[in-house]
PDB file of C-alpha atoms in Angstrom:
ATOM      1  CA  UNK J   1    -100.607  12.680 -45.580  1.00 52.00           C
ATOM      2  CA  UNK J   2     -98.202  13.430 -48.293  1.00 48.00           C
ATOM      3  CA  UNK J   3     -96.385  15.996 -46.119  1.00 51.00           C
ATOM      4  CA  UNK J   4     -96.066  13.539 -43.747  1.00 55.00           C
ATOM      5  CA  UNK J   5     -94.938  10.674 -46.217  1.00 53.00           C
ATOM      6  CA  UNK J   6     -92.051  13.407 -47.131  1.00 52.00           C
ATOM      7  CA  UNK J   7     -91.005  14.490 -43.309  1.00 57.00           C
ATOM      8  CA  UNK J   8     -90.564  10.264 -43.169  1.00 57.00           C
ATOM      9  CA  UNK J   9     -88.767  10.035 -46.369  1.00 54.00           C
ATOM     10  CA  UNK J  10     -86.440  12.571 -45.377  1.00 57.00           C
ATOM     11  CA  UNK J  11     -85.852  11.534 -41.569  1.00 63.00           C
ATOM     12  CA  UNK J  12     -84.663   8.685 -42.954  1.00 60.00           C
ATOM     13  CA  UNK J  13     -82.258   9.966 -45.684  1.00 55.00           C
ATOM     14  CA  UNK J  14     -80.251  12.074 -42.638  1.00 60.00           C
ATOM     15  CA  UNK J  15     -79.816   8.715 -40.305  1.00 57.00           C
ATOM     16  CA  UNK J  16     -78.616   7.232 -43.401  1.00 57.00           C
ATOM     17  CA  UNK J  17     -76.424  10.355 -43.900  1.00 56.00           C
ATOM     18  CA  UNK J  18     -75.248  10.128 -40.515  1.00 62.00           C
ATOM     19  CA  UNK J  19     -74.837   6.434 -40.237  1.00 58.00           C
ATOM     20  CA  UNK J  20     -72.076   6.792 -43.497  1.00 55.00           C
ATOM     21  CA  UNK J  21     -70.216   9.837 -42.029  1.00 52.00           C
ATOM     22  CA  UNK J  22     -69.631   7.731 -38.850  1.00 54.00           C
ATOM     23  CA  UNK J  23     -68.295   4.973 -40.560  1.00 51.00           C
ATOM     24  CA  UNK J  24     -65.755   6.979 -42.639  1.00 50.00           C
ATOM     25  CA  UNK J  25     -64.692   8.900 -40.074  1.00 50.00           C
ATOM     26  CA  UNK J  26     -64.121   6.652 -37.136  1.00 49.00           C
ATOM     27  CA  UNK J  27     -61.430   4.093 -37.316  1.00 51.00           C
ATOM     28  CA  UNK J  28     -62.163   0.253 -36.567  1.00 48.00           C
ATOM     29  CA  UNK J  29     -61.163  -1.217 -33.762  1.00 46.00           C
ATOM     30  CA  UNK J  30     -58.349  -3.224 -35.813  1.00 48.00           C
ATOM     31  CA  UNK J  31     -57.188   0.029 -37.454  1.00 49.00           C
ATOM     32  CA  UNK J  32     -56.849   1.747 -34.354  1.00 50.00           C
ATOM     33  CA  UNK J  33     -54.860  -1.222 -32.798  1.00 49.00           C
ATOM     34  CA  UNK J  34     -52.226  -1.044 -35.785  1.00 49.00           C
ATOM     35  CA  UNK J  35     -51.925   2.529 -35.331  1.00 51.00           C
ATOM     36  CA  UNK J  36     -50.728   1.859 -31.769  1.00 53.00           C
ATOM     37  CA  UNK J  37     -48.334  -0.840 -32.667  1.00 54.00           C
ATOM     38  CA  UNK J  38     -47.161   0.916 -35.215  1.00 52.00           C
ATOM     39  CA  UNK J  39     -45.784   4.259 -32.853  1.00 54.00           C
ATOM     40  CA  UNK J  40     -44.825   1.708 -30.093  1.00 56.00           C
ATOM     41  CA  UNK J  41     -42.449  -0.063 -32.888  1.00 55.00           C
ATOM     42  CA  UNK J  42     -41.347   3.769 -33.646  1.00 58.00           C
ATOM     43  CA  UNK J  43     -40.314   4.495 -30.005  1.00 58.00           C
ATOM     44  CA  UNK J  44     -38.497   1.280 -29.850  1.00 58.00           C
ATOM     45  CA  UNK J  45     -36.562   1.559 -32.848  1.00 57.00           C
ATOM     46  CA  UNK J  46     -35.587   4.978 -31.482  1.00 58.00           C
ATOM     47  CA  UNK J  47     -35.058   3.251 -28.174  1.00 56.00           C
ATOM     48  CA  UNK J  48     -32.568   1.444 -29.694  1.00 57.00           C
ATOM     49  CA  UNK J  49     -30.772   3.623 -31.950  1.00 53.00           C
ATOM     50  CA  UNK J  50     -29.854   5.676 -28.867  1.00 56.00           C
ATOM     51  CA  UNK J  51     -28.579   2.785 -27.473  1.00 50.00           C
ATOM     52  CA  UNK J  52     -26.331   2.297 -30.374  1.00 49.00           C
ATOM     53  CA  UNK J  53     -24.640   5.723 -30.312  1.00 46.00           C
ATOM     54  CA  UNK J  54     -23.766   5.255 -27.090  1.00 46.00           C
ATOM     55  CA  UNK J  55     -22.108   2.108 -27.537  1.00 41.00           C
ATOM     56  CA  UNK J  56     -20.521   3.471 -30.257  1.00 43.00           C
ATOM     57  CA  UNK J  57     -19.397   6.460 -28.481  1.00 39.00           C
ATOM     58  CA  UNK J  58     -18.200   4.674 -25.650  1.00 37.00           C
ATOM     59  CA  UNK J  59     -16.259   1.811 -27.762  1.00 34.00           C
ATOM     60  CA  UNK J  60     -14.853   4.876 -30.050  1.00 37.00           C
ATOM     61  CA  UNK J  61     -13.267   6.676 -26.348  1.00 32.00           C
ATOM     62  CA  UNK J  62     -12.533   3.256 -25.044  1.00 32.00           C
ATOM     63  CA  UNK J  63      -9.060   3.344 -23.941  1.00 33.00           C
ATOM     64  CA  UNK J  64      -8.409   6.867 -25.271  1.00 35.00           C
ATOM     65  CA  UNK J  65      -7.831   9.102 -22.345  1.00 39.00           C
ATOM     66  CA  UNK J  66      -5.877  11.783 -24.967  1.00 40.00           C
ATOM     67  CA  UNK J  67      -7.490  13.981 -27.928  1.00 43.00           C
ATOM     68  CA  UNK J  68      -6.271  13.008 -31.607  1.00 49.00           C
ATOM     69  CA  UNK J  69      -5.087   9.553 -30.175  1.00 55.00           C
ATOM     70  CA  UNK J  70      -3.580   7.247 -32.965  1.00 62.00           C
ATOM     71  CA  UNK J  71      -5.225   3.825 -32.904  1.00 62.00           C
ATOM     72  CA  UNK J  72      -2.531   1.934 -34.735  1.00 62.00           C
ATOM     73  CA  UNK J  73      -0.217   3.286 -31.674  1.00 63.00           C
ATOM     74  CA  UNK J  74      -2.833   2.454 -28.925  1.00 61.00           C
ATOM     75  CA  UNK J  75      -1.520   4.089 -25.703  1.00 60.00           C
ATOM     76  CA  UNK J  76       2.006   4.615 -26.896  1.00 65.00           C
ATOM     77  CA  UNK J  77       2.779   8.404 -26.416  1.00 72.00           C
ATOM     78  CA  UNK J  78       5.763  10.777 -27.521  1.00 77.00           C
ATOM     79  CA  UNK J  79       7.818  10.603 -24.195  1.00 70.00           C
ATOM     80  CA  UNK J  80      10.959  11.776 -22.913  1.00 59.00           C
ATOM     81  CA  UNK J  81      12.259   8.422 -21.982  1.00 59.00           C
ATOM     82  CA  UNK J  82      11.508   5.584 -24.200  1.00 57.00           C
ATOM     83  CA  UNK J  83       9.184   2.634 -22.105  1.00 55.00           C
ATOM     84  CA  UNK J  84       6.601   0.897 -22.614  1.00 47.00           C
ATOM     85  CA  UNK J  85       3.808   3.537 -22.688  1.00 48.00           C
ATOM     86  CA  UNK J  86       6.361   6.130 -24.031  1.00 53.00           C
ATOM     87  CA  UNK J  87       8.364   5.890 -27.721  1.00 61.00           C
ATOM     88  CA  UNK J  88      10.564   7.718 -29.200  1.00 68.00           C
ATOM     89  CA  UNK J  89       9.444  10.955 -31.199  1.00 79.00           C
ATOM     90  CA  UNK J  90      10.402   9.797 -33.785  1.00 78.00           C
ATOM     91  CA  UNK J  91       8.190   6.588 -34.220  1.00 78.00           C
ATOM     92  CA  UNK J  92       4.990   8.423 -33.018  1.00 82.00           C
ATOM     93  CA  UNK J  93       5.734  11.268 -35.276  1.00 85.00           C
ATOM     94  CA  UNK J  94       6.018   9.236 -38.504  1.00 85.00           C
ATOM     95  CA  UNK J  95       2.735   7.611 -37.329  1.00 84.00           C
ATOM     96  CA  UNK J  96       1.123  10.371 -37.511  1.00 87.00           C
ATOM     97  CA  UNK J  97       2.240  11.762 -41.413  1.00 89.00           C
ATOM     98  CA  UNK J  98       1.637   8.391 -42.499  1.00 88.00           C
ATOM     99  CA  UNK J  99      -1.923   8.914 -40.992  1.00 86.00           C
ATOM    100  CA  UNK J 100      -1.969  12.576 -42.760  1.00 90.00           C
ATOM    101  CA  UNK J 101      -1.054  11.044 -46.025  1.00 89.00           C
ATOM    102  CA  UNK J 102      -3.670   8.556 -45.894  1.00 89.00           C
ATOM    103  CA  UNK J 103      -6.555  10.634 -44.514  1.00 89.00           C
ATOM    104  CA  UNK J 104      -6.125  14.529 -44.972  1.00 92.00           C
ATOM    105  CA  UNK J 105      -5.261  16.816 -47.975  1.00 94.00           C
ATOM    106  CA  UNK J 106      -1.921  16.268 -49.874  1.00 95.00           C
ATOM    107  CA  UNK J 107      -0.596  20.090 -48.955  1.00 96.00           C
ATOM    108  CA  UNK J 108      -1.353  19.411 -45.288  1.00 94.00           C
ATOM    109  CA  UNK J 109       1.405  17.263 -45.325  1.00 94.00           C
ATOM    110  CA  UNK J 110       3.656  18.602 -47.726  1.00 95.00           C
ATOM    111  CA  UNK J 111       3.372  21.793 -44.859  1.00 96.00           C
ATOM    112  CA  UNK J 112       3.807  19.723 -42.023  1.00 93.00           C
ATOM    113  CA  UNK J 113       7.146  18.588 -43.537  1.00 92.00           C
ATOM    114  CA  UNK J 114       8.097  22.021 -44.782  1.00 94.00           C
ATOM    115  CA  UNK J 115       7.559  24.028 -41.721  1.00 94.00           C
ATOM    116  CA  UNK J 116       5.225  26.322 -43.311  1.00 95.00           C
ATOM    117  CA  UNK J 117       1.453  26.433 -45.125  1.00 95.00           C
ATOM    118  CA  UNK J 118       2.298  24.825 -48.566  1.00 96.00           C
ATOM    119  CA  UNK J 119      -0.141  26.659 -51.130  1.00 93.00           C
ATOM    120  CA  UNK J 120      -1.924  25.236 -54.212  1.00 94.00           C
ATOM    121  CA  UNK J 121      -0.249  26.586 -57.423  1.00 93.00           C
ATOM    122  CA  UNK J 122      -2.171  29.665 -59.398  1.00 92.00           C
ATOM    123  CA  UNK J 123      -3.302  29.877 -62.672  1.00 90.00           C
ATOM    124  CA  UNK J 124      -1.178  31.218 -65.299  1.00 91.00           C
ATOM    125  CA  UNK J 125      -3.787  33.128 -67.060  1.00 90.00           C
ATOM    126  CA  UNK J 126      -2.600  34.983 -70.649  1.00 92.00           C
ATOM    127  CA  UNK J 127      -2.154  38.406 -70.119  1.00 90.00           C
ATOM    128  CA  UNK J 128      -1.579  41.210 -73.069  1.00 90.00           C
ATOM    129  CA  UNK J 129      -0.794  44.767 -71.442  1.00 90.00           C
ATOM    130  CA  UNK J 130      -1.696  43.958 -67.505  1.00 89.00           C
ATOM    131  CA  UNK J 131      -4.891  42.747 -68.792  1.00 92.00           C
ATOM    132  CA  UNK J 132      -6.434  39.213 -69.627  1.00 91.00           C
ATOM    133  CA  UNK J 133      -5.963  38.042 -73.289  1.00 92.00           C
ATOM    134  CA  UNK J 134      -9.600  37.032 -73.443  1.00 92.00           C
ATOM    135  CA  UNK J 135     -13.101  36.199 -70.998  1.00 93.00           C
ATOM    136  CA  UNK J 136     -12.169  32.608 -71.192  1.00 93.00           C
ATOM    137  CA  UNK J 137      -8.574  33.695 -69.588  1.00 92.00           C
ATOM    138  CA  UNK J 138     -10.261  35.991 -66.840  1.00 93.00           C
ATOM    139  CA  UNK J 139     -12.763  33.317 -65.966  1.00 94.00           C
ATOM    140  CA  UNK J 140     -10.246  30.352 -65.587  1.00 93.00           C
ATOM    141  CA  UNK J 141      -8.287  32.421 -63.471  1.00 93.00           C
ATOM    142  CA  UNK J 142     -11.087  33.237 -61.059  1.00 94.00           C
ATOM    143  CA  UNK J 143     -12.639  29.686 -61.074  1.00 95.00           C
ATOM    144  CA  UNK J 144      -8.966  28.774 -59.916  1.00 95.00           C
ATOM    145  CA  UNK J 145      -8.642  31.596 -57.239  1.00 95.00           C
ATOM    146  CA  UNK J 146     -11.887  30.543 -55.809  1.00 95.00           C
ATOM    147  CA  UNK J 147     -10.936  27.020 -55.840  1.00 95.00           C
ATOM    148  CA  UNK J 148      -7.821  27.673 -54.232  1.00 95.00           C
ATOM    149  CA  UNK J 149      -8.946  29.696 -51.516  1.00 96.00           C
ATOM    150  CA  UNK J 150     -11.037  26.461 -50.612  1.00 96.00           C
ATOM    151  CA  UNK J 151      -7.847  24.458 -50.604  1.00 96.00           C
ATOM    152  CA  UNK J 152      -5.955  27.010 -48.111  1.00 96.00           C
ATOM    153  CA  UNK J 153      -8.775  27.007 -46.088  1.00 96.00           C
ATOM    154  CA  UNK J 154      -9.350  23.179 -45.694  1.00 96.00           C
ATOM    155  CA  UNK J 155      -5.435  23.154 -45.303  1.00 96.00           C
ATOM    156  CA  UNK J 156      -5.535  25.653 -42.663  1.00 96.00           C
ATOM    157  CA  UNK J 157      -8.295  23.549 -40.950  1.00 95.00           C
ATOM    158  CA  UNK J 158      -6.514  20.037 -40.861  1.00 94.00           C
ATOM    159  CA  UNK J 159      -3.234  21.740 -39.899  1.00 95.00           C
ATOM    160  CA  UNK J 160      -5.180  22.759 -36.798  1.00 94.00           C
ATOM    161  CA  UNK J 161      -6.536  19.134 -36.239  1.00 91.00           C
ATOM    162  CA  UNK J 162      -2.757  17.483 -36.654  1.00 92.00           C
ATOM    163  CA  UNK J 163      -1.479  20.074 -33.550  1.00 93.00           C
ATOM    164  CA  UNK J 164      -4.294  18.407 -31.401  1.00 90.00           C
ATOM    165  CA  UNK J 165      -3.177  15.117 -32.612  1.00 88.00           C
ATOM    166  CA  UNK J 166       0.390  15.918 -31.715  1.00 89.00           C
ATOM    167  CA  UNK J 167      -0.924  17.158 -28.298  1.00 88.00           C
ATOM    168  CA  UNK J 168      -2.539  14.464 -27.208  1.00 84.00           C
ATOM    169  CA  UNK J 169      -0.134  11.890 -28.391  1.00 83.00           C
ATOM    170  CA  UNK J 170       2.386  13.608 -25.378  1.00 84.00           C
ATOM    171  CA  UNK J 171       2.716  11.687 -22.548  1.00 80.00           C
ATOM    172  CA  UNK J 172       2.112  14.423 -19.330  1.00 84.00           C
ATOM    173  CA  UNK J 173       5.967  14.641 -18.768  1.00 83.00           C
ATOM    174  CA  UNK J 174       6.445  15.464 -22.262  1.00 85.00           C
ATOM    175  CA  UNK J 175       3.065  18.304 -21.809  1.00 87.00           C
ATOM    176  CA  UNK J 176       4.306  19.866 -18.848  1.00 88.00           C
ATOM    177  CA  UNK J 177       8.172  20.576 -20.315  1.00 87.00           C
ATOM    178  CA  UNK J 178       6.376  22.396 -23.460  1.00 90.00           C
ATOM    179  CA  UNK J 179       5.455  24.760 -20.284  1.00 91.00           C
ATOM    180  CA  UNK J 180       8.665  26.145 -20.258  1.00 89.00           C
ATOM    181  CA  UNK J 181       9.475  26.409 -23.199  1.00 89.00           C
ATOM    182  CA  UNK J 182       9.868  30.417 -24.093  1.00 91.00           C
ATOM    183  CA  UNK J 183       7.541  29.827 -27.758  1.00 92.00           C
ATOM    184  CA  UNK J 184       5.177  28.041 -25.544  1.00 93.00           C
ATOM    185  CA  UNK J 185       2.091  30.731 -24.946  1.00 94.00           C
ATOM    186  CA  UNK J 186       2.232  31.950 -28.796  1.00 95.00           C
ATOM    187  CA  UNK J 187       2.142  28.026 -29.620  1.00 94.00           C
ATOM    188  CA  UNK J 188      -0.888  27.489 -27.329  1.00 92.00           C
ATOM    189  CA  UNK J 189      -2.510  30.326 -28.360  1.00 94.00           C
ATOM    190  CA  UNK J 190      -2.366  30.234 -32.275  1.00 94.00           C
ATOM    191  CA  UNK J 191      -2.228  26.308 -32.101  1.00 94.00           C
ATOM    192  CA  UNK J 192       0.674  26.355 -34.353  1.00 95.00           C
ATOM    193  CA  UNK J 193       2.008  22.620 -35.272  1.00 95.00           C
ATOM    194  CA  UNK J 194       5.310  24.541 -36.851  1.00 96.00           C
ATOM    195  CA  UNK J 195       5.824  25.524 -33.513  1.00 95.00           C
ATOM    196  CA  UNK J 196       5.069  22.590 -31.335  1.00 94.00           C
ATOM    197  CA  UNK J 197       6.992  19.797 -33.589  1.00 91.00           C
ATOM    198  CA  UNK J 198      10.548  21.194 -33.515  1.00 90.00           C
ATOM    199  CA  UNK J 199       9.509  21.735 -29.224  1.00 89.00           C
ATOM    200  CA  UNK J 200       8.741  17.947 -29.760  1.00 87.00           C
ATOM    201  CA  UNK J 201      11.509  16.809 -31.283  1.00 83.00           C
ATOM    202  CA  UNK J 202      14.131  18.956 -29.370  1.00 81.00           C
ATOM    203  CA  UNK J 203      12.854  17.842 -26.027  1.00 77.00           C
ATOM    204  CA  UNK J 204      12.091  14.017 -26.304  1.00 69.00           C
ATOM    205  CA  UNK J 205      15.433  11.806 -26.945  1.00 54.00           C
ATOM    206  CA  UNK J 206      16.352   9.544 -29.198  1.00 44.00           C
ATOM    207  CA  UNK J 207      15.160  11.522 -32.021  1.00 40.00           C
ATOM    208  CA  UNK J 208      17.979  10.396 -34.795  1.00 40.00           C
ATOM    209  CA  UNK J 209      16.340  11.367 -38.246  1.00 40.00           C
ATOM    210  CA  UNK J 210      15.958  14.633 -39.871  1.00 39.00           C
ATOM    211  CA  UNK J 211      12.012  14.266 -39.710  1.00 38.00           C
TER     212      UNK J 211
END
């Protein structure tokens, strides 16, 4: 009998067991319905912020059938005759520096006006014999070697960006006369702004000013 008072006591100890793991380990109905609306709100919200980006995306090309297009000059494009769509170099090109100034590195500009990649200034360092006075010298000079090298290479970058922007600001007339021009493969090629702003300003008339 006292065997069979333990076999009892302990058959009833494991549905206990049991009856606890179950409840810790399945969710309630309520839980389980939050954890749906929860990853249905999730695939909405993502719903919608794909919906956004293309809005955006389609209200940032709106009305801008031309790369680099300047939105203070809305379709206005450098043109060989001065109309409605087309102005004169000159007021499409000072556009776009004013743009540079506001937007891109100082030296991009200052190169776009010189006709050739303006470079940040070195550091002096002290020298005694072809060799630097001190550690502190040696170290100044490389921190401003690296820093410039950063610099020429953003420069380098945005200089690229402004002969896109120049590009698409060209009315098709304008596009097709850079054709024949005898610097006009190398100028493609390299996508070199030195090149294609005196083409610019040589072919389109009404171009008065120095720059």
């Amino acid at each position: 009998q006292e065997e069979s008072f333990l076999q009892h006591i302990l058959s009833i100890a494991i549905v206990a067991l049991m009856s606890t793991e179950n409840e810790t380990t399945s969710p309630a109905a309520g839980d389980d319905k939050t954890g749906n609306n929860a990853g249905s709100n999730q695939r909405s919200g993502n719903k919608n912020k794909n919906k956004q980006k293309k809005q955006n995306h389609q209200h940032n090309t709106a009305g801008s059938s031309f790369k680099g297009a300047i939105p203070e000059l809305g379709a206005i494009t450098i043109g060989d005759t001065p109309s409605q769509t087309n102005g004169y170099f000159v007021t499409v090109d000072r556009a776009i520096r004013n743009r540079i100034g506001r937007e891109m590195h100082e030296l991009s500009l200052k190169s776009l006006e010189g006709g050739e990649l303006a470079k940040p200034e070195e550091y002096q360092a002290k020298m005694v014999d072809g060799s630097f006075e001190n550690e502190m010298e040696k170290m100044k000079y490389e921190i401003n070697y690296k820093e410039n090298l950063r610099i020429e290479g953003l420069v380098k970058k945005e200089l690229f960006q402004i002969f896109h922007i120049y590009i698409g600001q060209c009315s098709d007339q304008v596009k097709a006369s850079l054709k024949e021009h005898a610097d006009y493969e190398e100028m493609v090629t390299s996508k070199n702004v030195f090149l294609l702003r005196p083409m610019l300003k040589n072919l389109t008339v009404g171009f008065n000013e120095t720059k």
